[in-house]
mmCIF file of C-alpha atoms and ligand atoms in Angstrom:
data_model
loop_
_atom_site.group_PDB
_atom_site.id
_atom_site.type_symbol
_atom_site.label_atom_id
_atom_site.label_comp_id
_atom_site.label_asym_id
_atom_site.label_seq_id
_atom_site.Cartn_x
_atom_site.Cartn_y
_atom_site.Cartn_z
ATOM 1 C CA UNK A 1 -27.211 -1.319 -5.274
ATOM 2 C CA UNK A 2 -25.700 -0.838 -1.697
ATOM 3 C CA UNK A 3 -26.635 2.622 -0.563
ATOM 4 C CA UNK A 4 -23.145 3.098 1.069
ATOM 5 C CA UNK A 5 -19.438 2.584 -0.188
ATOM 6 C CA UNK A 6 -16.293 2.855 2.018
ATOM 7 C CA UNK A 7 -12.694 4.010 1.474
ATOM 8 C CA UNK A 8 -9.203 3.635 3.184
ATOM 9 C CA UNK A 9 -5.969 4.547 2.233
ATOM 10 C CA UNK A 10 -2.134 4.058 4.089
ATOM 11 C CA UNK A 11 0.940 6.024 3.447
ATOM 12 C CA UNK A 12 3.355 3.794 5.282
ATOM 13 C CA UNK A 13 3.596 2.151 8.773
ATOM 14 C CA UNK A 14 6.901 3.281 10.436
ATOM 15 C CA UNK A 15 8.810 5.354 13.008
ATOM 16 C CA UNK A 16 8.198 9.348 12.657
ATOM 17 C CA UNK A 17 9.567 10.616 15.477
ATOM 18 C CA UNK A 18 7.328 13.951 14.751
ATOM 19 C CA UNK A 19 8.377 15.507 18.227
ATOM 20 C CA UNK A 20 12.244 14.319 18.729
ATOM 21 C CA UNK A 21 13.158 14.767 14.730
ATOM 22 C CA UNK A 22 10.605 18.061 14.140
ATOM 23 C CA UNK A 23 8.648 16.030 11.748
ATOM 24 C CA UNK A 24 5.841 18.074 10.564
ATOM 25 C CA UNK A 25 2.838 15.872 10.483
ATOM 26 C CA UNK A 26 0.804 18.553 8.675
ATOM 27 C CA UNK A 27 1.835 17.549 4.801
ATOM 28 C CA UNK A 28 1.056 14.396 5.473
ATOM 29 C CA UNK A 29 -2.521 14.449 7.106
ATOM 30 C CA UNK A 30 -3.181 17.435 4.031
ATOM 31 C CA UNK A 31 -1.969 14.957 1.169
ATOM 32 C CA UNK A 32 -4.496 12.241 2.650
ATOM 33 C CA UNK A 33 -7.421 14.547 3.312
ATOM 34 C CA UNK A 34 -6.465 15.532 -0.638
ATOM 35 C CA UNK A 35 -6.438 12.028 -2.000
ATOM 36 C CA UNK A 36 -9.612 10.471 0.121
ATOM 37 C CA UNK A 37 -11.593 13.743 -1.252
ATOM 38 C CA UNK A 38 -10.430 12.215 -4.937
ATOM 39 C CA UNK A 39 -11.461 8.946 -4.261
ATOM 40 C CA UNK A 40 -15.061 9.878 -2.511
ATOM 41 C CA UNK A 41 -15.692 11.531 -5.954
ATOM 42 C CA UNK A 42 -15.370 8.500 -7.820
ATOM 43 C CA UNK A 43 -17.078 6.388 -5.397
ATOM 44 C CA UNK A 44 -20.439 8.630 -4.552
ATOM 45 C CA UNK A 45 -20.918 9.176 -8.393
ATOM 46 C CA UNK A 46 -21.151 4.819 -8.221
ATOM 47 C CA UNK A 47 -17.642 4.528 -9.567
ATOM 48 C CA UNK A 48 -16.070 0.822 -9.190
ATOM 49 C CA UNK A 49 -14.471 0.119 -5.738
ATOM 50 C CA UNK A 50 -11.062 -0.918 -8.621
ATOM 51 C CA UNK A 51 -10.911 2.358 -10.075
ATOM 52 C CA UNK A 52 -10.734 4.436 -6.654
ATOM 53 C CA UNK A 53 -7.961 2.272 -5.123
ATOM 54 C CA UNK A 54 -5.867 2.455 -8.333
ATOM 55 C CA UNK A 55 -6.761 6.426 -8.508
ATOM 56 C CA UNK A 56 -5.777 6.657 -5.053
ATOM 57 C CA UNK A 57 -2.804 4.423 -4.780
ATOM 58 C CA UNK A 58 -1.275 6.493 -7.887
ATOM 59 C CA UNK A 59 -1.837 9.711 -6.136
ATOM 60 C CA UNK A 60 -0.140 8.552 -3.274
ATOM 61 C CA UNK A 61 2.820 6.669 -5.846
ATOM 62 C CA UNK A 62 2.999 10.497 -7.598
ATOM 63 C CA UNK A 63 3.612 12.025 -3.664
ATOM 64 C CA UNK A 64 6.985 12.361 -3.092
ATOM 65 C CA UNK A 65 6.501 11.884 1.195
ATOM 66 C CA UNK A 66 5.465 8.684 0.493
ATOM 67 C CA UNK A 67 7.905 5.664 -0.522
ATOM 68 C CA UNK A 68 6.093 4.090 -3.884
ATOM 69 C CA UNK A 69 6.235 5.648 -7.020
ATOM 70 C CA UNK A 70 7.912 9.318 -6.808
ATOM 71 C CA UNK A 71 9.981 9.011 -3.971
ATOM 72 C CA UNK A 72 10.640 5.781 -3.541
ATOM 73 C CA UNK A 73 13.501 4.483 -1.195
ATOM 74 C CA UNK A 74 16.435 3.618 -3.213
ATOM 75 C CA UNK A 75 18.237 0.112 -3.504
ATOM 76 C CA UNK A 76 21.888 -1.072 -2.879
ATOM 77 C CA UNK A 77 23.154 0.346 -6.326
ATOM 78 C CA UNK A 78 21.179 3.727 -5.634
ATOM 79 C CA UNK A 79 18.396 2.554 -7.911
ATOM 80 C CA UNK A 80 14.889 2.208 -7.498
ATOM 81 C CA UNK A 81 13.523 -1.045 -8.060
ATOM 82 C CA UNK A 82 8.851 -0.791 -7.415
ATOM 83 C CA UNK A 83 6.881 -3.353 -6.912
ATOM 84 C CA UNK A 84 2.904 -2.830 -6.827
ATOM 85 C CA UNK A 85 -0.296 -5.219 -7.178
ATOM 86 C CA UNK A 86 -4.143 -4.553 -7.456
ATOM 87 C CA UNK A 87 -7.220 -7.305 -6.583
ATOM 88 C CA UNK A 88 -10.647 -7.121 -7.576
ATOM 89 C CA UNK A 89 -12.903 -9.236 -4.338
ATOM 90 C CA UNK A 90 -15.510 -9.680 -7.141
ATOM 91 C CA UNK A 91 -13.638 -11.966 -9.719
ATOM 92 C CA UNK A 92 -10.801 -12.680 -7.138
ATOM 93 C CA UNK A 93 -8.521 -11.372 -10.385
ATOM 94 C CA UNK A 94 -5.739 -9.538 -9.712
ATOM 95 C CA UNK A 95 -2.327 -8.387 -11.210
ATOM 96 C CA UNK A 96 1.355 -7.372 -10.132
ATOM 97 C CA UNK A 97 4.600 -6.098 -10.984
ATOM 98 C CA UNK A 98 7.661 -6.651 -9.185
ATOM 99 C CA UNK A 99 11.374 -5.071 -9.599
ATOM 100 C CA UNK A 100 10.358 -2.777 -12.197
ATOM 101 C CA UNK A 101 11.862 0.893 -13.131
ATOM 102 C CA UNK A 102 10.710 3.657 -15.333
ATOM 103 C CA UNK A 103 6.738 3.319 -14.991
ATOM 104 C CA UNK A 104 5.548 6.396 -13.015
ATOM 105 C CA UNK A 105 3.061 4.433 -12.061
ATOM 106 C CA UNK A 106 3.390 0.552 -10.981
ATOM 107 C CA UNK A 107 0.221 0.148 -9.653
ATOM 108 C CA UNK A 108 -1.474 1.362 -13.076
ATOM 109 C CA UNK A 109 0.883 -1.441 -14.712
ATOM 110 C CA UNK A 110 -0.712 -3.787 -11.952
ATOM 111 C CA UNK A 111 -3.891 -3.049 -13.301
ATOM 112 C CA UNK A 112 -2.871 -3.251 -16.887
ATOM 113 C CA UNK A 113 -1.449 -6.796 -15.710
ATOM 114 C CA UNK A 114 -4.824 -7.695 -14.137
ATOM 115 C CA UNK A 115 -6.937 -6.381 -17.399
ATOM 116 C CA UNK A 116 -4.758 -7.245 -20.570
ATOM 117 C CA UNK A 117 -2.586 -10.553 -19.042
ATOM 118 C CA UNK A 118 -3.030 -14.006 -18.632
ATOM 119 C CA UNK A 119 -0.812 -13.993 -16.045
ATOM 120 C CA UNK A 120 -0.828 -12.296 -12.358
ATOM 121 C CA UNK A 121 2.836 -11.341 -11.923
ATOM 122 C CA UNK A 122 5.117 -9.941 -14.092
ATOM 123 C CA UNK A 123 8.673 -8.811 -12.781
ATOM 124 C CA UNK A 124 12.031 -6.462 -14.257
ATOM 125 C CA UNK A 125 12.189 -6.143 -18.389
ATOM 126 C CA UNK A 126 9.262 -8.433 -18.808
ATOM 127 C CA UNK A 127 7.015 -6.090 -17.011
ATOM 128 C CA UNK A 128 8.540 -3.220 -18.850
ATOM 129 C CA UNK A 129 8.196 -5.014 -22.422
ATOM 130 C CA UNK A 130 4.402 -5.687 -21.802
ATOM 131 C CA UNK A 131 4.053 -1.948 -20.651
ATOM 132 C CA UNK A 132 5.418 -0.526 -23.998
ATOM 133 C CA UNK A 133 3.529 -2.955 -26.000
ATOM 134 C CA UNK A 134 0.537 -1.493 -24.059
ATOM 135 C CA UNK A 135 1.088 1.950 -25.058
ATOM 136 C CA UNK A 136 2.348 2.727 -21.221
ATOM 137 C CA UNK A 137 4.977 5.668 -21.302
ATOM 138 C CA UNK A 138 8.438 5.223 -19.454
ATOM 139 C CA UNK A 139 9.954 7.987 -17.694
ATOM 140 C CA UNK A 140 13.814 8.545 -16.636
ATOM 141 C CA UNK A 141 15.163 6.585 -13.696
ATOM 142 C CA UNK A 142 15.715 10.316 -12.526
ATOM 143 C CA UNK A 143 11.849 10.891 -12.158
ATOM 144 C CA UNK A 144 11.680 8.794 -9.172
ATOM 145 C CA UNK A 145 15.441 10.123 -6.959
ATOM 146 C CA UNK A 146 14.313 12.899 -4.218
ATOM 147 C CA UNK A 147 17.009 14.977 -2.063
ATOM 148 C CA UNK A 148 15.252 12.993 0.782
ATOM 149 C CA UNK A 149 15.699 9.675 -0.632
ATOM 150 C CA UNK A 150 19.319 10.517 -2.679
ATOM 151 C CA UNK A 151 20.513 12.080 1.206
ATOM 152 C CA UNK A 152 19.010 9.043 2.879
ATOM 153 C CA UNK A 153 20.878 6.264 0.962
ATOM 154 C CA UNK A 154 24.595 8.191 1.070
ATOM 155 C CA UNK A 155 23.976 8.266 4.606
ATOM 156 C CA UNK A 156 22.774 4.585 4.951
ATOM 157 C CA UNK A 157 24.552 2.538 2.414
ATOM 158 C CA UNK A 158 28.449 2.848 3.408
ATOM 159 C CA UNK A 159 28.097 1.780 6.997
ATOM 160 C CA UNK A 160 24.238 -0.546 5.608
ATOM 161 C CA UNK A 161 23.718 -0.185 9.287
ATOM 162 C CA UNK A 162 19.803 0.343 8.460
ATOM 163 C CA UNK A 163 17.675 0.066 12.170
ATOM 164 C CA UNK A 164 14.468 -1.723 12.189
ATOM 165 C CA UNK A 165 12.689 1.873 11.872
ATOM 166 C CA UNK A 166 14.288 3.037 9.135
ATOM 167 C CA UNK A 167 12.662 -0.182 6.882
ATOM 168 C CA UNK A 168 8.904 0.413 6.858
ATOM 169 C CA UNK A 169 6.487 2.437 4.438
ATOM 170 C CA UNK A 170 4.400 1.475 1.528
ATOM 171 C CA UNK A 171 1.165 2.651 0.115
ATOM 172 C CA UNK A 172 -2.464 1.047 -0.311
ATOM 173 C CA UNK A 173 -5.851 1.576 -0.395
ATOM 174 C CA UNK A 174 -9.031 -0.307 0.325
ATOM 175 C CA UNK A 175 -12.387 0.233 -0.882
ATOM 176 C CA UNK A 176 -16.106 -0.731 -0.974
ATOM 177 C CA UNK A 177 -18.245 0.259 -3.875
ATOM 178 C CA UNK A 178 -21.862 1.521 -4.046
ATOM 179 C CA UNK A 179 -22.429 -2.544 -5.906
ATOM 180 C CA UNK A 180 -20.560 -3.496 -2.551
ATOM 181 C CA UNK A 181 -17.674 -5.320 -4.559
ATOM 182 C CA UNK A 182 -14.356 -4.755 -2.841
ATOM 183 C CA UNK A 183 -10.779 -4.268 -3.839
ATOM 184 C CA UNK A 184 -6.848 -3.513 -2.292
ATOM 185 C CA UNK A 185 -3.816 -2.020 -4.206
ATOM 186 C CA UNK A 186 -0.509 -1.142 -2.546
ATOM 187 C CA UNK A 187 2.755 -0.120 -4.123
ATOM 188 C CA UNK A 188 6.358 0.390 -3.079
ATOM 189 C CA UNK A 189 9.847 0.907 -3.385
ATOM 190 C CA UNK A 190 10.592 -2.064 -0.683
ATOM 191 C CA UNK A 191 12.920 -1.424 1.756
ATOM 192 C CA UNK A 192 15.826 1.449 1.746
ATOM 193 C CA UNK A 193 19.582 -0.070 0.239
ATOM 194 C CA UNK A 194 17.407 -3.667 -0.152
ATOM 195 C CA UNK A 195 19.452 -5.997 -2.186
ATOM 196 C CA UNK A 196 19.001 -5.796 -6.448
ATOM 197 C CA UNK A 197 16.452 -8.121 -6.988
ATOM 198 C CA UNK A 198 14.560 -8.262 -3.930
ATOM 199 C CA UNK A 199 10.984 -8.402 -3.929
ATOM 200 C CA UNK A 200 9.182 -7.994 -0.925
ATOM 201 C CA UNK A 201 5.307 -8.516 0.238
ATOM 202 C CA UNK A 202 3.807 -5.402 -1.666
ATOM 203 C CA UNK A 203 3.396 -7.769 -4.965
ATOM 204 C CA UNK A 204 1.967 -11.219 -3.601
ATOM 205 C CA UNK A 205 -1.530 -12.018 -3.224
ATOM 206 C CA UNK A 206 -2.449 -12.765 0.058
ATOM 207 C CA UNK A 207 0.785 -11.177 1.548
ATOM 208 C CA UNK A 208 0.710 -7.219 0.625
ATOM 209 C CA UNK A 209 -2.968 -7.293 -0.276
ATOM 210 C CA UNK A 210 -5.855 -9.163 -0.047
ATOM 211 C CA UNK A 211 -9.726 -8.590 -1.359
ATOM 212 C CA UNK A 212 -13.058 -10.942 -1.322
ATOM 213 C CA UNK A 213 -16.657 -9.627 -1.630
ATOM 214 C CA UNK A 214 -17.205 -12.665 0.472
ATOM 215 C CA UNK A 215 -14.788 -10.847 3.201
ATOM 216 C CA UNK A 216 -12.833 -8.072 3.257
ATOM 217 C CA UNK A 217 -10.104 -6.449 1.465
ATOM 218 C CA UNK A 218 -6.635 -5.482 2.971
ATOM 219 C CA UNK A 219 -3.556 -3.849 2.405
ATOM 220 C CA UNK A 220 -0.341 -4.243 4.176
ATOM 221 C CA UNK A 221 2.612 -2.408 5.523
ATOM 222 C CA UNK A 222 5.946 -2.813 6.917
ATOM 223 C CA UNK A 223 8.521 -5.167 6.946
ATOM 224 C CA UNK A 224 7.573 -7.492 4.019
ATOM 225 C CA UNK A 225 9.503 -10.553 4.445
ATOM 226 C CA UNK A 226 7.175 -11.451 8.077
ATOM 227 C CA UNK A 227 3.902 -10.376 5.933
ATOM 228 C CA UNK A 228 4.843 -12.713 3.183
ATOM 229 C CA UNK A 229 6.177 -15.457 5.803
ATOM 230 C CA UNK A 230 2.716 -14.706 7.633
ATOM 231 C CA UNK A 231 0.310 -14.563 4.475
ATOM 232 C CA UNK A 232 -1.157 -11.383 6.586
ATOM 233 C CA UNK A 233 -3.295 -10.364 4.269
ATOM 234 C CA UNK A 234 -4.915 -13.660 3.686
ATOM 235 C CA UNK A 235 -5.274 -14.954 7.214
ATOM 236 C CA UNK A 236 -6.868 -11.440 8.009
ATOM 237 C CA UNK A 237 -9.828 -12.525 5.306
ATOM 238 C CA UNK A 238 -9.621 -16.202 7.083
ATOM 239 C CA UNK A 239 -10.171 -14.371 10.160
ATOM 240 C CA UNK A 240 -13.501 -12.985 8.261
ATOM 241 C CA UNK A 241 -14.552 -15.689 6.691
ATOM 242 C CA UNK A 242 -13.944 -18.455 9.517
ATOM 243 C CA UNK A 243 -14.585 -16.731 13.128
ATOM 244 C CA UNK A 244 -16.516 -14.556 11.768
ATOM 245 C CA UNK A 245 -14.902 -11.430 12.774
ATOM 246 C CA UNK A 246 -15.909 -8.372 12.074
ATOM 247 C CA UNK A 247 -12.834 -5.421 10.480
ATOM 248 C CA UNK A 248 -11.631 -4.621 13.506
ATOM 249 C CA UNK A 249 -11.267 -7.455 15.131
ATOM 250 C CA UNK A 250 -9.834 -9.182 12.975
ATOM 251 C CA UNK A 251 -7.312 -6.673 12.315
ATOM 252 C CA UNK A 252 -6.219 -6.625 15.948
ATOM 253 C CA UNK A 253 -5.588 -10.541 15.405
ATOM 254 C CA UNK A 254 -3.992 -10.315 12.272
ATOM 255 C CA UNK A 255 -1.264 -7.622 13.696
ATOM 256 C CA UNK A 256 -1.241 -9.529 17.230
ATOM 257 C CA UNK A 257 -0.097 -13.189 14.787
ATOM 258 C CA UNK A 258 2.052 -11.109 12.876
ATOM 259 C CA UNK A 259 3.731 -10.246 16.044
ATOM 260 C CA UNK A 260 4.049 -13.825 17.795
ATOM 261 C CA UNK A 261 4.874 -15.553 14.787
ATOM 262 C CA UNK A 262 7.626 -13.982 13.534
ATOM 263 C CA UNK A 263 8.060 -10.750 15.697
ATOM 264 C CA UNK A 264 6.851 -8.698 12.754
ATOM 265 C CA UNK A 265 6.232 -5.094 12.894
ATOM 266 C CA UNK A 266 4.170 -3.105 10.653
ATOM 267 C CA UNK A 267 0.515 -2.363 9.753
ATOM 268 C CA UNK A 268 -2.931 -2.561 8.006
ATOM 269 C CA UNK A 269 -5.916 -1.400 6.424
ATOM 270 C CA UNK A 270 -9.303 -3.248 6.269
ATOM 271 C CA UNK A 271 -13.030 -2.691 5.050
ATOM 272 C CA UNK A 272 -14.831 -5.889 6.071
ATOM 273 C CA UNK A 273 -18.203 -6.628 3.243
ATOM 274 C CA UNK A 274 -20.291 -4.645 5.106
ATOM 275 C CA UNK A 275 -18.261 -1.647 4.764
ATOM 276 C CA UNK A 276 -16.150 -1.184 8.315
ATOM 277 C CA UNK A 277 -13.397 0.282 8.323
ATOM 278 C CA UNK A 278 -9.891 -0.729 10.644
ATOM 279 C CA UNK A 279 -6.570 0.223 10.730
ATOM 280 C CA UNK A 280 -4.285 -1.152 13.030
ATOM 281 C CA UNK A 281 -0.032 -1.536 13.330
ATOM 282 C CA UNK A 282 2.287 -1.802 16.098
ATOM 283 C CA UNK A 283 4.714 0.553 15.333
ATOM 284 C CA UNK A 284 4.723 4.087 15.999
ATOM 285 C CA UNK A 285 3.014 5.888 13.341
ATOM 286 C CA UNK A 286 0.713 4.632 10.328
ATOM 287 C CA UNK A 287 -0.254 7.884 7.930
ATOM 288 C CA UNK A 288 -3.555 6.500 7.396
ATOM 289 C CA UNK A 289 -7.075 8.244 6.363
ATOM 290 C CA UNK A 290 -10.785 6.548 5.805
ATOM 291 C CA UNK A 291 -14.359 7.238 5.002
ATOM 292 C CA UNK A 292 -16.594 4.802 6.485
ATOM 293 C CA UNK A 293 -19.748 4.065 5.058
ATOM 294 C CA UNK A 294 -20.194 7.417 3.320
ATOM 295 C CA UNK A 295 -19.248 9.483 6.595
ATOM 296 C CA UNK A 296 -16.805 11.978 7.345
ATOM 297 C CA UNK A 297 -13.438 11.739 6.276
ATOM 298 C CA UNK A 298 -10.795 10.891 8.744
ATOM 299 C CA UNK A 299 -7.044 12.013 8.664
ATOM 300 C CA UNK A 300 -4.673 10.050 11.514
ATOM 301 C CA UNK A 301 -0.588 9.703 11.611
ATOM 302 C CA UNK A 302 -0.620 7.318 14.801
HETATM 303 N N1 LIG B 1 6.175 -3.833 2.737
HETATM 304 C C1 LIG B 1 7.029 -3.378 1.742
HETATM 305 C C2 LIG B 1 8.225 -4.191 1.554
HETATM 306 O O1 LIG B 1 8.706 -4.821 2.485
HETATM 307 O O2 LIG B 1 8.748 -4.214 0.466
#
């Protein structure tokens, strides 16, 4: 058994202007500190690298700052529409859920998915059918509307004049495990006043998440149609696996691609196989936290 595990979670790469809109960063850095303490539990007692990312990715989903789960931006019709997916870098199995509604949890049905399916994605009433017939419970669409979010989408969705900043946020987490296996989850509710029906990056392997033992594992953030057009999470482990990068370098590449490819703007999270941990983005803020290699934990908005 490795003597050392890793952990990294995101809340969302994006614009917080914390000085020019009063943005308190404090909630944010305390929810992270809060949800990396969690996850350390479950990881220094030898717990599997799968069940601290889905632990902390649905702590972050039932956190109403963050936009996955509770809180979740809301769609063109006012609705919320989550999309979430979890990989395990040991079996390279993973599952998803895309467009779904009333699970408090998506990335718990992603794992469900992974566990109980034959398949990796399942989207809208399909997703929700195979929940119930796993004994998942549903909640009211109402579980998921905030002030925030309900105050957000009057303002945005007469005039739909939505600016680049106003797009981003997601939530993921990364981990290494005491066996060193690897694995990524992220969830979201996709972009604010997206179209009905749109899926973004969160949900496809390769795009939104990424994880090899042979590598790394990865979880993406921001605008999701350049990380699925990019297959950022995937050409960050091909950065691994075939110049031999180490996390943070090949994090800086993987953002500095996004970038020239398609003028993308968002962020990431990687633990490389021997337990490094990066972050990196290229817009303003990314609520991120990590514990690398059994250290301290680490709190950072930008
Ligand atoms: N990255 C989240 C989304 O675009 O849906």
């Amino acid at each position: 058994m490795a003597k050392t595990w890793s952990l990294m979670i995101h809340g969302g790469a994006g614009e917080l202007d914390l000085v020019r809109k009063h943005i308190d960063a404090q909630p944010y850095l305390e929810s992270l500190q809060i949800i990396l303490e969690y996850g350390q539990k479950i990881l220094r007692r030898g717990g599997t690298a799968l069940d601290a990312v889905e632990m902390c990715a649905s702590m972050l989903e039932d956190n109403p700052l963050f936009n996955a789960g509770r809180g979740a931006v809301l769609n063109e019709a006012g609705k919320v529409e989550l999309d979430a997916a979890i990989m395990d870098g040991k079996s390279l199995n993973a599952g998803a859920v895309a467009g779904i509604t009333r699970i408090a949890n998506p990335v718990q049905l992603a794992r469900l998915v992974l566990v109980k399916s034959k398949h990796v994605l399942l989207i809208g009433n399909g997703a929700l059918r195979f929940a119930k017939q796993h004994g998942s419970k549903t909640v009211s669409e109402c579980y998921f509307i905030t002030d925030k979010r309900l105050e957000e989408y009057n303002k945005l969705h007469t005039t739909m004049r939505i600016k680049e900043n106003q797009k981003h946020g997601t939530i993921g987490a990364v981990a290494m495990d005491k066996r060193g296996n690897l694995a990524a989850a992220t969830s979201t509710g996709g972009l604010v006043c997206k179209s009905q029906g749109r899926v973004g990056d969160t949900p496809i392997i390769g795009a939104g998440l990424y994880a090899d033992n042979k590598t790394c594992a990865v979880s993406t953030t921001g605008h999701g149609e350049m990380f699925m057009c990019t297959v950022l999470a995937k050409h960050i482990a091909d950065l691994i696996a075939f110049k031999k990068l180490d996390a943070a370098s090949a994090a800086k590449q993987g953002i500095n691609y996004l970038k020239r490819k398609v003028n993308g703007r968002g962020g990431v999270i990687v633990i490389d196989k021997y337990g490094r941990c990066s972050a990196r983005f290229n817009t303003r803020t990314m609520v991120h936290g990590w514990i690398e290699r059994s250290g301290e934990i680490h709190c950072k908005i930008k």
